[in-house]
PDB file of N, CA and C in Angstrom:
ATOM      1  N   UNK A   1      99.287 -31.740  43.001  1.00  0.00           N
ATOM      2  CA  UNK A   1      99.266 -30.320  43.312  1.00  0.00           C
ATOM      3  C   UNK A   1     100.314 -30.034  44.390  1.00  0.00           C
ATOM      4  N   UNK A   2     101.089 -28.980  44.204  1.00  0.00           N
ATOM      5  CA  UNK A   2     102.123 -28.684  45.185  1.00  0.00           C
ATOM      6  C   UNK A   2     101.618 -27.735  46.258  1.00  0.00           C
ATOM      7  N   UNK A   3     102.183 -27.895  47.432  1.00  0.00           N
ATOM      8  CA  UNK A   3     101.810 -27.050  48.558  1.00  0.00           C
ATOM      9  C   UNK A   3     102.405 -25.663  48.371  1.00  0.00           C
ATOM     10  N   UNK A   4     101.644 -24.653  48.712  1.00  0.00           N
ATOM     11  CA  UNK A   4     102.091 -23.267  48.558  1.00  0.00           C
ATOM     12  C   UNK A   4     102.943 -22.829  49.749  1.00  0.00           C
ATOM     13  N   UNK A   5     102.748 -23.471  50.904  1.00  0.00           N
ATOM     14  CA  UNK A   5     103.478 -23.106  52.117  1.00  0.00           C
ATOM     15  C   UNK A   5     103.394 -24.236  53.141  1.00  0.00           C
ATOM     16  N   UNK A   6     104.304 -24.176  54.106  1.00  0.00           N
ATOM     17  CA  UNK A   6     104.283 -25.088  55.250  1.00  0.00           C
ATOM     18  C   UNK A   6     103.519 -24.391  56.378  1.00  0.00           C
ATOM     19  N   UNK A   7     103.045 -25.162  57.347  1.00  0.00           N
ATOM     20  CA  UNK A   7     102.377 -24.578  58.507  1.00  0.00           C
ATOM     21  C   UNK A   7     103.039 -25.108  59.770  1.00  0.00           C
ATOM     22  N   UNK A   8     103.363 -24.195  60.668  1.00  0.00           N
ATOM     23  CA  UNK A   8     103.854 -24.568  61.992  1.00  0.00           C
ATOM     24  C   UNK A   8     102.907 -23.976  63.018  1.00  0.00           C
ATOM     25  N   UNK A   9     102.766 -24.672  64.143  1.00  0.00           N
ATOM     26  CA  UNK A   9     101.823 -24.254  65.176  1.00  0.00           C
ATOM     27  C   UNK A   9     102.564 -23.839  66.437  1.00  0.00           C
ATOM     28  N   UNK A  10     102.275 -22.637  66.930  1.00  0.00           N
ATOM     29  CA  UNK A  10     102.793 -22.230  68.223  1.00  0.00           C
ATOM     30  C   UNK A  10     102.012 -22.969  69.307  1.00  0.00           C
ATOM     31  N   UNK A  11     102.528 -22.928  70.518  1.00  0.00           N
ATOM     32  CA  UNK A  11     101.943 -23.695  71.623  1.00  0.00           C
ATOM     33  C   UNK A  11     100.449 -23.407  71.825  1.00  0.00           C
ATOM     34  N   UNK A  12     100.076 -22.140  71.773  1.00  0.00           N
ATOM     35  CA  UNK A  12      98.661 -21.789  71.998  1.00  0.00           C
ATOM     36  C   UNK A  12      97.749 -22.339  70.898  1.00  0.00           C
ATOM     37  N   UNK A  13      98.260 -22.415  69.679  1.00  0.00           N
ATOM     38  CA  UNK A  13      97.466 -22.981  68.580  1.00  0.00           C
ATOM     39  C   UNK A  13      97.250 -24.476  68.814  1.00  0.00           C
ATOM     40  N   UNK A  14      98.297 -25.163  69.274  1.00  0.00           N
ATOM     41  CA  UNK A  14      98.177 -26.591  69.569  1.00  0.00           C
ATOM     42  C   UNK A  14      97.182 -26.818  70.698  1.00  0.00           C
ATOM     43  N   UNK A  15      97.264 -25.989  71.744  1.00  0.00           N
ATOM     44  CA  UNK A  15      96.325 -26.106  72.871  1.00  0.00           C
ATOM     45  C   UNK A  15      94.886 -25.891  72.405  1.00  0.00           C
ATOM     46  N   UNK A  16      94.672 -24.893  71.540  1.00  0.00           N
ATOM     47  CA  UNK A  16      93.338 -24.634  71.015  1.00  0.00           C
ATOM     48  C   UNK A  16      92.807 -25.868  70.290  1.00  0.00           C
ATOM     49  N   UNK A  17      93.623 -26.429  69.396  1.00  0.00           N
ATOM     50  CA  UNK A  17      93.203 -27.615  68.641  1.00  0.00           C
ATOM     51  C   UNK A  17      92.959 -28.803  69.559  1.00  0.00           C
ATOM     52  N   UNK A  18      93.798 -28.956  70.577  1.00  0.00           N
ATOM     53  CA  UNK A  18      93.648 -30.069  71.523  1.00  0.00           C
ATOM     54  C   UNK A  18      92.340 -30.002  72.306  1.00  0.00           C
ATOM     55  N   UNK A  19      91.800 -28.787  72.492  1.00  0.00           N
ATOM     56  CA  UNK A  19      90.571 -28.634  73.265  1.00  0.00           C
ATOM     57  C   UNK A  19      89.298 -28.762  72.427  1.00  0.00           C
ATOM     58  N   UNK A  20      89.444 -28.848  71.124  1.00  0.00           N
ATOM     59  CA  UNK A  20      88.275 -29.039  70.264  1.00  0.00           C
ATOM     60  C   UNK A  20      87.873 -30.509  70.284  1.00  0.00           C
ATOM     61  N   UNK A  21      86.594 -30.772  70.004  1.00  0.00           N
ATOM     62  CA  UNK A  21      86.222 -32.186  69.884  1.00  0.00           C
ATOM     63  C   UNK A  21      86.846 -32.731  68.597  1.00  0.00           C
ATOM     64  N   UNK A  22      86.967 -34.038  68.525  1.00  0.00           N
ATOM     65  CA  UNK A  22      87.747 -34.678  67.464  1.00  0.00           C
ATOM     66  C   UNK A  22      87.285 -34.304  66.059  1.00  0.00           C
ATOM     67  N   UNK A  23      85.971 -34.298  65.827  1.00  0.00           N
ATOM     68  CA  UNK A  23      85.466 -34.000  64.478  1.00  0.00           C
ATOM     69  C   UNK A  23      85.736 -32.554  64.078  1.00  0.00           C
ATOM     70  N   UNK A  24      85.572 -31.633  65.012  1.00  0.00           N
ATOM     71  CA  UNK A  24      85.850 -30.218  64.722  1.00  0.00           C
ATOM     72  C   UNK A  24      87.343 -30.030  64.445  1.00  0.00           C
ATOM     73  N   UNK A  25      88.193 -30.645  65.256  1.00  0.00           N
ATOM     74  CA  UNK A  25      89.644 -30.541  65.057  1.00  0.00           C
ATOM     75  C   UNK A  25      90.043 -31.117  63.699  1.00  0.00           C
ATOM     76  N   UNK A  26      89.479 -32.280  63.361  1.00  0.00           N
ATOM     77  CA  UNK A  26      89.786 -32.897  62.063  1.00  0.00           C
ATOM     78  C   UNK A  26      89.402 -31.974  60.915  1.00  0.00           C
ATOM     79  N   UNK A  27      88.270 -31.296  61.032  1.00  0.00           N
ATOM     80  CA  UNK A  27      87.810 -30.389  59.979  1.00  0.00           C
ATOM     81  C   UNK A  27      88.734 -29.172  59.863  1.00  0.00           C
ATOM     82  N   UNK A  28      89.162 -28.625  60.997  1.00  0.00           N
ATOM     83  CA  UNK A  28      90.075 -27.487  60.985  1.00  0.00           C
ATOM     84  C   UNK A  28      91.395 -27.891  60.308  1.00  0.00           C
ATOM     85  N   UNK A  29      91.940 -29.044  60.691  1.00  0.00           N
ATOM     86  CA  UNK A  29      93.199 -29.539  60.107  1.00  0.00           C
ATOM     87  C   UNK A  29      93.018 -29.799  58.605  1.00  0.00           C
ATOM     88  N   UNK A  30      91.889 -30.396  58.241  1.00  0.00           N
ATOM     89  CA  UNK A  30      91.595 -30.654  56.824  1.00  0.00           C
ATOM     90  C   UNK A  30      91.596 -29.345  56.029  1.00  0.00           C
ATOM     91  N   UNK A  31      90.949 -28.312  56.578  1.00  0.00           N
ATOM     92  CA  UNK A  31      90.870 -27.024  55.875  1.00  0.00           C
ATOM     93  C   UNK A  31      92.244 -26.355  55.769  1.00  0.00           C
ATOM     94  N   UNK A  32      93.076 -26.533  56.795  1.00  0.00           N
ATOM     95  CA  UNK A  32      94.433 -25.986  56.726  1.00  0.00           C
ATOM     96  C   UNK A  32      95.201 -26.681  55.602  1.00  0.00           C
ATOM     97  N   UNK A  33      95.081 -27.999  55.530  1.00  0.00           N
ATOM     98  CA  UNK A  33      95.753 -28.748  54.458  1.00  0.00           C
ATOM     99  C   UNK A  33      95.251 -28.288  53.085  1.00  0.00           C
ATOM    100  N   UNK A  34      93.939 -28.102  52.983  1.00  0.00           N
ATOM    101  CA  UNK A  34      93.342 -27.654  51.724  1.00  0.00           C
ATOM    102  C   UNK A  34      93.836 -26.250  51.352  1.00  0.00           C
ATOM    103  N   UNK A  35      93.953 -25.373  52.349  1.00  0.00           N
ATOM    104  CA  UNK A  35      94.418 -24.001  52.107  1.00  0.00           C
ATOM    105  C   UNK A  35      95.859 -23.991  51.610  1.00  0.00           C
ATOM    106  N   UNK A  36      96.643 -24.973  52.013  1.00  0.00           N
ATOM    107  CA  UNK A  36      98.042 -25.053  51.585  1.00  0.00           C
ATOM    108  C   UNK A  36      98.152 -25.352  50.090  1.00  0.00           C
ATOM    109  N   UNK A  37      97.109 -25.919  49.520  1.00  0.00           N
ATOM    110  CA  UNK A  37      97.127 -26.297  48.108  1.00  0.00           C
ATOM    111  C   UNK A  37      96.483 -25.260  47.195  1.00  0.00           C
ATOM    112  N   UNK A  38      95.598 -24.442  47.745  1.00  0.00           N
ATOM    113  CA  UNK A  38      94.878 -23.480  46.916  1.00  0.00           C
ATOM    114  C   UNK A  38      94.806 -22.134  47.625  1.00  0.00           C
ATOM    115  N   UNK A  39      94.625 -21.089  46.865  1.00  0.00           N
ATOM    116  CA  UNK A  39      94.467 -19.757  47.460  1.00  0.00           C
ATOM    117  C   UNK A  39      92.976 -19.463  47.606  1.00  0.00           C
ATOM    118  N   UNK A  40      92.342 -20.164  48.527  1.00  0.00           N
ATOM    119  CA  UNK A  40      90.908 -20.017  48.746  1.00  0.00           C
ATOM    120  C   UNK A  40      90.680 -19.059  49.913  1.00  0.00           C
ATOM    121  N   UNK A  41      90.126 -17.885  49.613  1.00  0.00           N
ATOM    122  CA  UNK A  41      89.902 -16.882  50.653  1.00  0.00           C
ATOM    123  C   UNK A  41      88.862 -17.319  51.686  1.00  0.00           C
ATOM    124  N   UNK A  42      88.085 -18.331  51.354  1.00  0.00           N
ATOM    125  CA  UNK A  42      87.137 -18.859  52.339  1.00  0.00           C
ATOM    126  C   UNK A  42      87.867 -19.662  53.417  1.00  0.00           C
ATOM    127  N   UNK A  43      89.065 -20.128  53.099  1.00  0.00           N
ATOM    128  CA  UNK A  43      89.823 -20.965  54.039  1.00  0.00           C
ATOM    129  C   UNK A  43      90.978 -20.217  54.708  1.00  0.00           C
ATOM    130  N   UNK A  44      91.597 -19.286  53.988  1.00  0.00           N
ATOM    131  CA  UNK A  44      92.769 -18.583  54.504  1.00  0.00           C
ATOM    132  C   UNK A  44      92.706 -17.151  54.016  1.00  0.00           C
ATOM    133  N   UNK A  45      92.494 -16.227  54.943  1.00  0.00           N
ATOM    134  CA  UNK A  45      92.181 -14.850  54.567  1.00  0.00           C
ATOM    135  C   UNK A  45      93.030 -13.856  55.355  1.00  0.00           C
ATOM    136  N   UNK A  46      93.472 -12.804  54.663  1.00  0.00           N
ATOM    137  CA  UNK A  46      94.219 -11.740  55.335  1.00  0.00           C
ATOM    138  C   UNK A  46      93.247 -10.877  56.129  1.00  0.00           C
ATOM    139  N   UNK A  47      93.593 -10.621  57.396  1.00  0.00           N
ATOM    140  CA  UNK A  47      92.742  -9.783  58.237  1.00  0.00           C
ATOM    141  C   UNK A  47      93.210  -8.334  58.221  1.00  0.00           C
ATOM    142  N   UNK A  48      94.482  -8.126  58.557  1.00  0.00           N
ATOM    143  CA  UNK A  48      95.058  -6.776  58.517  1.00  0.00           C
ATOM    144  C   UNK A  48      96.564  -6.886  58.647  1.00  0.00           C
ATOM    145  N   UNK A  49      97.274  -5.890  58.176  1.00  0.00           N
ATOM    146  CA  UNK A  49      98.727  -5.875  58.315  1.00  0.00           C
ATOM    147  C   UNK A  49      99.346  -7.217  57.981  1.00  0.00           C
ATOM    148  N   UNK A  50      99.903  -7.860  59.000  1.00  0.00           N
ATOM    149  CA  UNK A  50     100.594  -9.130  58.822  1.00  0.00           C
ATOM    150  C   UNK A  50      99.779 -10.331  59.286  1.00  0.00           C
ATOM    151  N   UNK A  51      98.581 -10.088  59.799  1.00  0.00           N
ATOM    152  CA  UNK A  51      97.807 -11.169  60.421  1.00  0.00           C
ATOM    153  C   UNK A  51      96.782 -11.750  59.445  1.00  0.00           C
ATOM    154  N   UNK A  52      96.771 -13.071  59.377  1.00  0.00           N
ATOM    155  CA  UNK A  52      95.847 -13.844  58.553  1.00  0.00           C
ATOM    156  C   UNK A  52      95.054 -14.774  59.449  1.00  0.00           C
ATOM    157  N   UNK A  53      94.053 -15.437  58.877  1.00  0.00           N
ATOM    158  CA  UNK A  53      93.331 -16.451  59.657  1.00  0.00           C
ATOM    159  C   UNK A  53      92.960 -17.632  58.779  1.00  0.00           C
ATOM    160  N   UNK A  54      93.083 -18.820  59.367  1.00  0.00           N
ATOM    161  CA  UNK A  54      92.518 -20.022  58.777  1.00  0.00           C
ATOM    162  C   UNK A  54      91.069 -20.062  59.237  1.00  0.00           C
ATOM    163  N   UNK A  55      90.153 -20.303  58.300  1.00  0.00           N
ATOM    164  CA  UNK A  55      88.723 -20.230  58.600  1.00  0.00           C
ATOM    165  C   UNK A  55      88.071 -21.594  58.388  1.00  0.00           C
ATOM    166  N   UNK A  56      87.288 -22.000  59.368  1.00  0.00           N
ATOM    167  CA  UNK A  56      86.552 -23.250  59.252  1.00  0.00           C
ATOM    168  C   UNK A  56      85.144 -23.044  59.776  1.00  0.00           C
ATOM    169  N   UNK A  57      84.176 -23.486  58.997  1.00  0.00           N
ATOM    170  CA  UNK A  57      82.788 -23.526  59.440  1.00  0.00           C
ATOM    171  C   UNK A  57      82.416 -24.993  59.534  1.00  0.00           C
ATOM    172  N   UNK A  58      82.046 -25.422  60.740  1.00  0.00           N
ATOM    173  CA  UNK A  58      81.703 -26.826  60.960  1.00  0.00           C
ATOM    174  C   UNK A  58      80.550 -26.887  61.956  1.00  0.00           C
ATOM    175  N   UNK A  59      79.479 -27.559  61.574  1.00  0.00           N
ATOM    176  CA  UNK A  59      78.283 -27.671  62.431  1.00  0.00           C
ATOM    177  C   UNK A  59      77.811 -26.307  62.940  1.00  0.00           C
ATOM    178  N   UNK A  60      77.715 -25.355  62.033  1.00  0.00           N
ATOM    179  CA  UNK A  60      77.252 -23.992  62.326  1.00  0.00           C
ATOM    180  C   UNK A  60      78.145 -23.244  63.322  1.00  0.00           C
ATOM    181  N   UNK A  61      79.364 -23.692  63.498  1.00  0.00           N
ATOM    182  CA  UNK A  61      80.308 -23.023  64.393  1.00  0.00           C
ATOM    183  C   UNK A  61      81.491 -22.540  63.569  1.00  0.00           C
ATOM    184  N   UNK A  62      81.900 -21.295  63.819  1.00  0.00           N
ATOM    185  CA  UNK A  62      83.030 -20.702  63.100  1.00  0.00           C
ATOM    186  C   UNK A  62      84.294 -20.827  63.940  1.00  0.00           C
ATOM    187  N   UNK A  63      85.283 -21.521  63.393  1.00  0.00           N
ATOM    188  CA  UNK A  63      86.574 -21.688  64.055  1.00  0.00           C
ATOM    189  C   UNK A  63      87.579 -20.821  63.323  1.00  0.00           C
ATOM    190  N   UNK A  64      88.420 -20.131  64.092  1.00  0.00           N
ATOM    191  CA  UNK A  64      89.450 -19.283  63.505  1.00  0.00           C
ATOM    192  C   UNK A  64      90.788 -19.609  64.145  1.00  0.00           C
ATOM    193  N   UNK A  65      91.794 -19.708  63.305  1.00  0.00           N
ATOM    194  CA  UNK A  65      93.158 -19.925  63.768  1.00  0.00           C
ATOM    195  C   UNK A  65      93.992 -18.799  63.172  1.00  0.00           C
ATOM    196  N   UNK A  66      94.497 -17.924  64.026  1.00  0.00           N
ATOM    197  CA  UNK A  66      95.256 -16.768  63.558  1.00  0.00           C
ATOM    198  C   UNK A  66      96.659 -17.197  63.147  1.00  0.00           C
ATOM    199  N   UNK A  67      97.223 -16.465  62.188  1.00  0.00           N
ATOM    200  CA  UNK A  67      98.517 -16.867  61.635  1.00  0.00           C
ATOM    201  C   UNK A  67      99.229 -15.671  61.018  1.00  0.00           C
ATOM    202  N   UNK A  68     100.512 -15.882  60.712  1.00  0.00           N
ATOM    203  CA  UNK A  68     101.303 -14.893  59.986  1.00  0.00           C
ATOM    204  C   UNK A  68     102.337 -15.638  59.154  1.00  0.00           C
ATOM    205  N   UNK A  69     102.919 -14.930  58.189  1.00  0.00           N
ATOM    206  CA  UNK A  69     103.909 -15.514  57.282  1.00  0.00           C
ATOM    207  C   UNK A  69     105.315 -15.311  57.828  1.00  0.00           C
ATOM    208  N   UNK A  70     106.156 -16.321  57.652  1.00  0.00           N
ATOM    209  CA  UNK A  70     107.587 -16.207  57.922  1.00  0.00           C
ATOM    210  C   UNK A  70     108.290 -16.550  56.614  1.00  0.00           C
ATOM    211  N   UNK A  71     108.786 -15.523  55.948  1.00  0.00           N
ATOM    212  CA  UNK A  71     109.458 -15.712  54.661  1.00  0.00           C
ATOM    213  C   UNK A  71     110.970 -15.514  54.794  1.00  0.00           C
ATOM    214  N   UNK A  72     111.477 -15.658  56.024  1.00  0.00           N
ATOM    215  CA  UNK A  72     112.897 -15.410  56.262  1.00  0.00           C
ATOM    216  C   UNK A  72     113.762 -16.603  55.879  1.00  0.00           C
ATOM    217  N   UNK A  73     113.166 -17.779  55.695  1.00  0.00           N
ATOM    218  CA  UNK A  73     113.938 -18.968  55.340  1.00  0.00           C
ATOM    219  C   UNK A  73     114.478 -18.890  53.919  1.00  0.00           C
ATOM    220  N   UNK A  74     115.453 -19.711  53.626  1.00  0.00           N
ATOM    221  CA  UNK A  74     116.073 -19.705  52.305  1.00  0.00           C
ATOM    222  C   UNK A  74     115.124 -20.252  51.231  1.00  0.00           C
ATOM    223  N   UNK A  75     114.403 -21.310  51.572  1.00  0.00           N
ATOM    224  CA  UNK A  75     113.578 -21.953  50.546  1.00  0.00           C
ATOM    225  C   UNK A  75     112.106 -21.992  50.917  1.00  0.00           C
ATOM    226  N   UNK A  76     111.793 -22.537  52.075  1.00  0.00           N
ATOM    227  CA  UNK A  76     110.386 -22.740  52.436  1.00  0.00           C
ATOM    228  C   UNK A  76     109.728 -21.460  52.928  1.00  0.00           C
ATOM    229  N   UNK A  77     108.515 -21.259  52.488  1.00  0.00           N
ATOM    230  CA  UNK A  77     107.678 -20.225  53.068  1.00  0.00           C
ATOM    231  C   UNK A  77     106.832 -20.914  54.126  1.00  0.00           C
ATOM    232  N   UNK A  78     106.812 -20.322  55.320  1.00  0.00           N
ATOM    233  CA  UNK A  78     106.129 -20.960  56.434  1.00  0.00           C
ATOM    234  C   UNK A  78     105.047 -20.025  56.954  1.00  0.00           C
ATOM    235  N   UNK A  79     103.889 -20.590  57.263  1.00  0.00           N
ATOM    236  CA  UNK A  79     102.841 -19.850  57.942  1.00  0.00           C
ATOM    237  C   UNK A  79     102.834 -20.343  59.378  1.00  0.00           C
ATOM    238  N   UNK A  80     102.902 -19.414  60.317  1.00  0.00           N
ATOM    239  CA  UNK A  80     102.930 -19.744  61.732  1.00  0.00           C
ATOM    240  C   UNK A  80     101.539 -19.484  62.310  1.00  0.00           C
ATOM    241  N   UNK A  81     100.894 -20.538  62.808  1.00  0.00           N
ATOM    242  CA  UNK A  81      99.585 -20.400  63.453  1.00  0.00           C
ATOM    243  C   UNK A  81      99.810 -20.030  64.915  1.00  0.00           C
ATOM    244  N   UNK A  82      99.209 -18.930  65.360  1.00  0.00           N
ATOM    245  CA  UNK A  82      99.476 -18.423  66.709  1.00  0.00           C
ATOM    246  C   UNK A  82      98.508 -18.970  67.745  1.00  0.00           C
ATOM    247  N   UNK A  83      97.222 -18.784  67.510  1.00  0.00           N
ATOM    248  CA  UNK A  83      96.212 -19.215  68.477  1.00  0.00           C
ATOM    249  C   UNK A  83      94.861 -19.226  67.778  1.00  0.00           C
ATOM    250  N   UNK A  84      93.864 -19.782  68.440  1.00  0.00           N
ATOM    251  CA  UNK A  84      92.560 -19.885  67.804  1.00  0.00           C
ATOM    252  C   UNK A  84      91.429 -19.432  68.695  1.00  0.00           C
ATOM    253  N   UNK A  85      90.254 -19.358  68.084  1.00  0.00           N
ATOM    254  CA  UNK A  85      89.049 -19.056  68.846  1.00  0.00           C
ATOM    255  C   UNK A  85      87.837 -19.605  68.114  1.00  0.00           C
ATOM    256  N   UNK A  86      86.783 -19.748  68.874  1.00  0.00           N
ATOM    257  CA  UNK A  86      85.478 -20.074  68.290  1.00  0.00           C
ATOM    258  C   UNK A  86      84.740 -18.756  68.214  1.00  0.00           C
ATOM    259  N   UNK A  87      84.375 -18.374  67.013  1.00  0.00           N
ATOM    260  CA  UNK A  87      83.811 -17.044  66.772  1.00  0.00           C
ATOM    261  C   UNK A  87      82.336 -17.003  67.143  1.00  0.00           C
ATOM    262  N   UNK A  88      81.969 -16.004  67.917  1.00  0.00           N
ATOM    263  CA  UNK A  88      80.585 -15.851  68.361  1.00  0.00           C
ATOM    264  C   UNK A  88      79.848 -14.754  67.584  1.00  0.00           C
ATOM    265  N   UNK A  89      80.609 -13.804  67.021  1.00  0.00           N
ATOM    266  CA  UNK A  89      79.995 -12.688  66.292  1.00  0.00           C
ATOM    267  C   UNK A  89      80.664 -12.552  64.933  1.00  0.00           C
ATOM    268  N   UNK A  90      80.131 -11.676  64.097  1.00  0.00           N
ATOM    269  CA  UNK A  90      80.708 -11.448  62.773  1.00  0.00           C
ATOM    270  C   UNK A  90      82.062 -10.753  62.856  1.00  0.00           C
ATOM    271  N   UNK A  91      82.221  -9.904  63.866  1.00  0.00           N
ATOM    272  CA  UNK A  91      83.439  -9.104  63.974  1.00  0.00           C
ATOM    273  C   UNK A  91      84.513  -9.868  64.756  1.00  0.00           C
ATOM    274  N   UNK A  92      85.736  -9.835  64.239  1.00  0.00           N
ATOM    275  CA  UNK A  92      86.859 -10.444  64.947  1.00  0.00           C
ATOM    276  C   UNK A  92      87.258  -9.521  66.093  1.00  0.00           C
ATOM    277  N   UNK A  93      87.306 -10.032  67.325  1.00  0.00           N
ATOM    278  CA  UNK A  93      87.677  -9.180  68.466  1.00  0.00           C
ATOM    279  C   UNK A  93      89.062  -8.567  68.285  1.00  0.00           C
ATOM    280  N   UNK A  94      89.155  -7.247  68.491  1.00  0.00           N
ATOM    281  CA  UNK A  94      90.424  -6.538  68.322  1.00  0.00           C
ATOM    282  C   UNK A  94      91.523  -7.094  69.206  1.00  0.00           C
ATOM    283  N   UNK A  95      91.166  -7.522  70.407  1.00  0.00           N
ATOM    284  CA  UNK A  95      92.154  -8.084  71.323  1.00  0.00           C
ATOM    285  C   UNK A  95      92.818  -9.327  70.759  1.00  0.00           C
ATOM    286  N   UNK A  96      92.086 -10.096  69.972  1.00  0.00           N
ATOM    287  CA  UNK A  96      92.651 -11.307  69.361  1.00  0.00           C
ATOM    288  C   UNK A  96      93.660 -10.954  68.275  1.00  0.00           C
ATOM    289  N   UNK A  97      93.369  -9.890  67.525  1.00  0.00           N
ATOM    290  CA  UNK A  97      94.319  -9.428  66.505  1.00  0.00           C
ATOM    291  C   UNK A  97      95.594  -8.912  67.171  1.00  0.00           C
ATOM    292  N   UNK A  98      95.416  -8.169  68.277  1.00  0.00           N
ATOM    293  CA  UNK A  98      96.578  -7.658  69.006  1.00  0.00           C
ATOM    294  C   UNK A  98      97.408  -8.804  69.568  1.00  0.00           C
ATOM    295  N   UNK A  99      96.730  -9.833  70.066  1.00  0.00           N
ATOM    296  CA  UNK A  99      97.432 -11.005  70.602  1.00  0.00           C
ATOM    297  C   UNK A  99      98.235 -11.694  69.493  1.00  0.00           C
ATOM    298  N   UNK A 100      97.638 -11.847  68.332  1.00  0.00           N
ATOM    299  CA  UNK A 100      98.333 -12.474  67.204  1.00  0.00           C
ATOM    300  C   UNK A 100      99.561 -11.644  66.815  1.00  0.00           C
ATOM    301  N   UNK A 101      99.418 -10.326  66.829  1.00  0.00           N
ATOM    302  CA  UNK A 101     100.539  -9.444  66.489  1.00  0.00           C
ATOM    303  C   UNK A 101     101.651  -9.551  67.541  1.00  0.00           C
ATOM    304  N   UNK A 102     101.283  -9.600  68.828  1.00  0.00           N
ATOM    305  CA  UNK A 102     102.282  -9.756  69.898  1.00  0.00           C
ATOM    306  C   UNK A 102     103.035 -11.082  69.745  1.00  0.00           C
ATOM    307  N   UNK A 103     102.294 -12.150  69.453  1.00  0.00           N
ATOM    308  CA  UNK A 103     102.924 -13.453  69.276  1.00  0.00           C
ATOM    309  C   UNK A 103     103.843 -13.446  68.055  1.00  0.00           C
ATOM    310  N   UNK A 104     103.454 -12.737  67.018  1.00  0.00           N
ATOM    311  CA  UNK A 104     104.291 -12.607  65.823  1.00  0.00           C
ATOM    312  C   UNK A 104     105.602 -11.900  66.163  1.00  0.00           C
ATOM    313  N   UNK A 105     105.499 -10.772  66.868  1.00  0.00           N
ATOM    314  CA  UNK A 105     106.695 -10.018  67.241  1.00  0.00           C
ATOM    315  C   UNK A 105     107.621 -10.869  68.114  1.00  0.00           C
ATOM    316  N   UNK A 106     107.056 -11.572  69.075  1.00  0.00           N
ATOM    317  CA  UNK A 106     107.837 -12.436  69.965  1.00  0.00           C
ATOM    318  C   UNK A 106     108.530 -13.547  69.174  1.00  0.00           C
ATOM    319  N   UNK A 107     107.814 -14.119  68.209  1.00  0.00           N
ATOM    320  CA  UNK A 107     108.373 -15.181  67.363  1.00  0.00           C
ATOM    321  C   UNK A 107     109.628 -14.698  66.638  1.00  0.00           C
ATOM    322  N   UNK A 108     109.545 -13.527  65.991  1.00  0.00           N
ATOM    323  CA  UNK A 108     110.688 -13.019  65.225  1.00  0.00           C
ATOM    324  C   UNK A 108     111.819 -12.574  66.155  1.00  0.00           C
ATOM    325  N   UNK A 109     111.477 -12.052  67.307  1.00  0.00           N
ATOM    326  CA  UNK A 109     112.491 -11.658  68.285  1.00  0.00           C
ATOM    327  C   UNK A 109     113.285 -12.890  68.725  1.00  0.00           C
ATOM    328  N   UNK A 110     112.588 -13.971  69.037  1.00  0.00           N
ATOM    329  CA  UNK A 110     113.245 -15.213  69.459  1.00  0.00           C
ATOM    330  C   UNK A 110     114.046 -15.826  68.316  1.00  0.00           C
ATOM    331  N   UNK A 111     113.528 -15.697  67.109  1.00  0.00           N
ATOM    332  CA  UNK A 111     114.193 -16.299  65.961  1.00  0.00           C
ATOM    333  C   UNK A 111     115.545 -15.633  65.707  1.00  0.00           C
ATOM    334  N   UNK A 112     115.642 -14.331  65.982  1.00  0.00           N
ATOM    335  CA  UNK A 112     116.903 -13.599  65.766  1.00  0.00           C
ATOM    336  C   UNK A 112     117.983 -14.004  66.759  1.00  0.00           C
ATOM    337  N   UNK A 113     117.568 -14.491  67.918  1.00  0.00           N
ATOM    338  CA  UNK A 113     118.547 -14.812  68.979  1.00  0.00           C
ATOM    339  C   UNK A 113     119.296 -16.093  68.684  1.00  0.00           C
TER     340      UNK A 113
END
């Protein structure tokens, strides 16, 4: 099965993963790999506008890693993971969506330079 996209992690996404316990981190990474092979909305879902999330449920805990698409490359489509959170409620905090959007804008601004 071929991968649908590549994934790159911004610094905050790496820090989030580094702070998870090993089994939770392994599950999040496993689900990201799985999402790259299939279009499973349980694993990778559009939230609004340009922001998506990788979704993992592990030991009754919901992990979210926010992301966006970078289709500016010649060949590879890349998903950029911005940052993550452990979800406490059903609703995604608006501030987290705004943060993901700010990181997206900063990413493209830097890429143009």
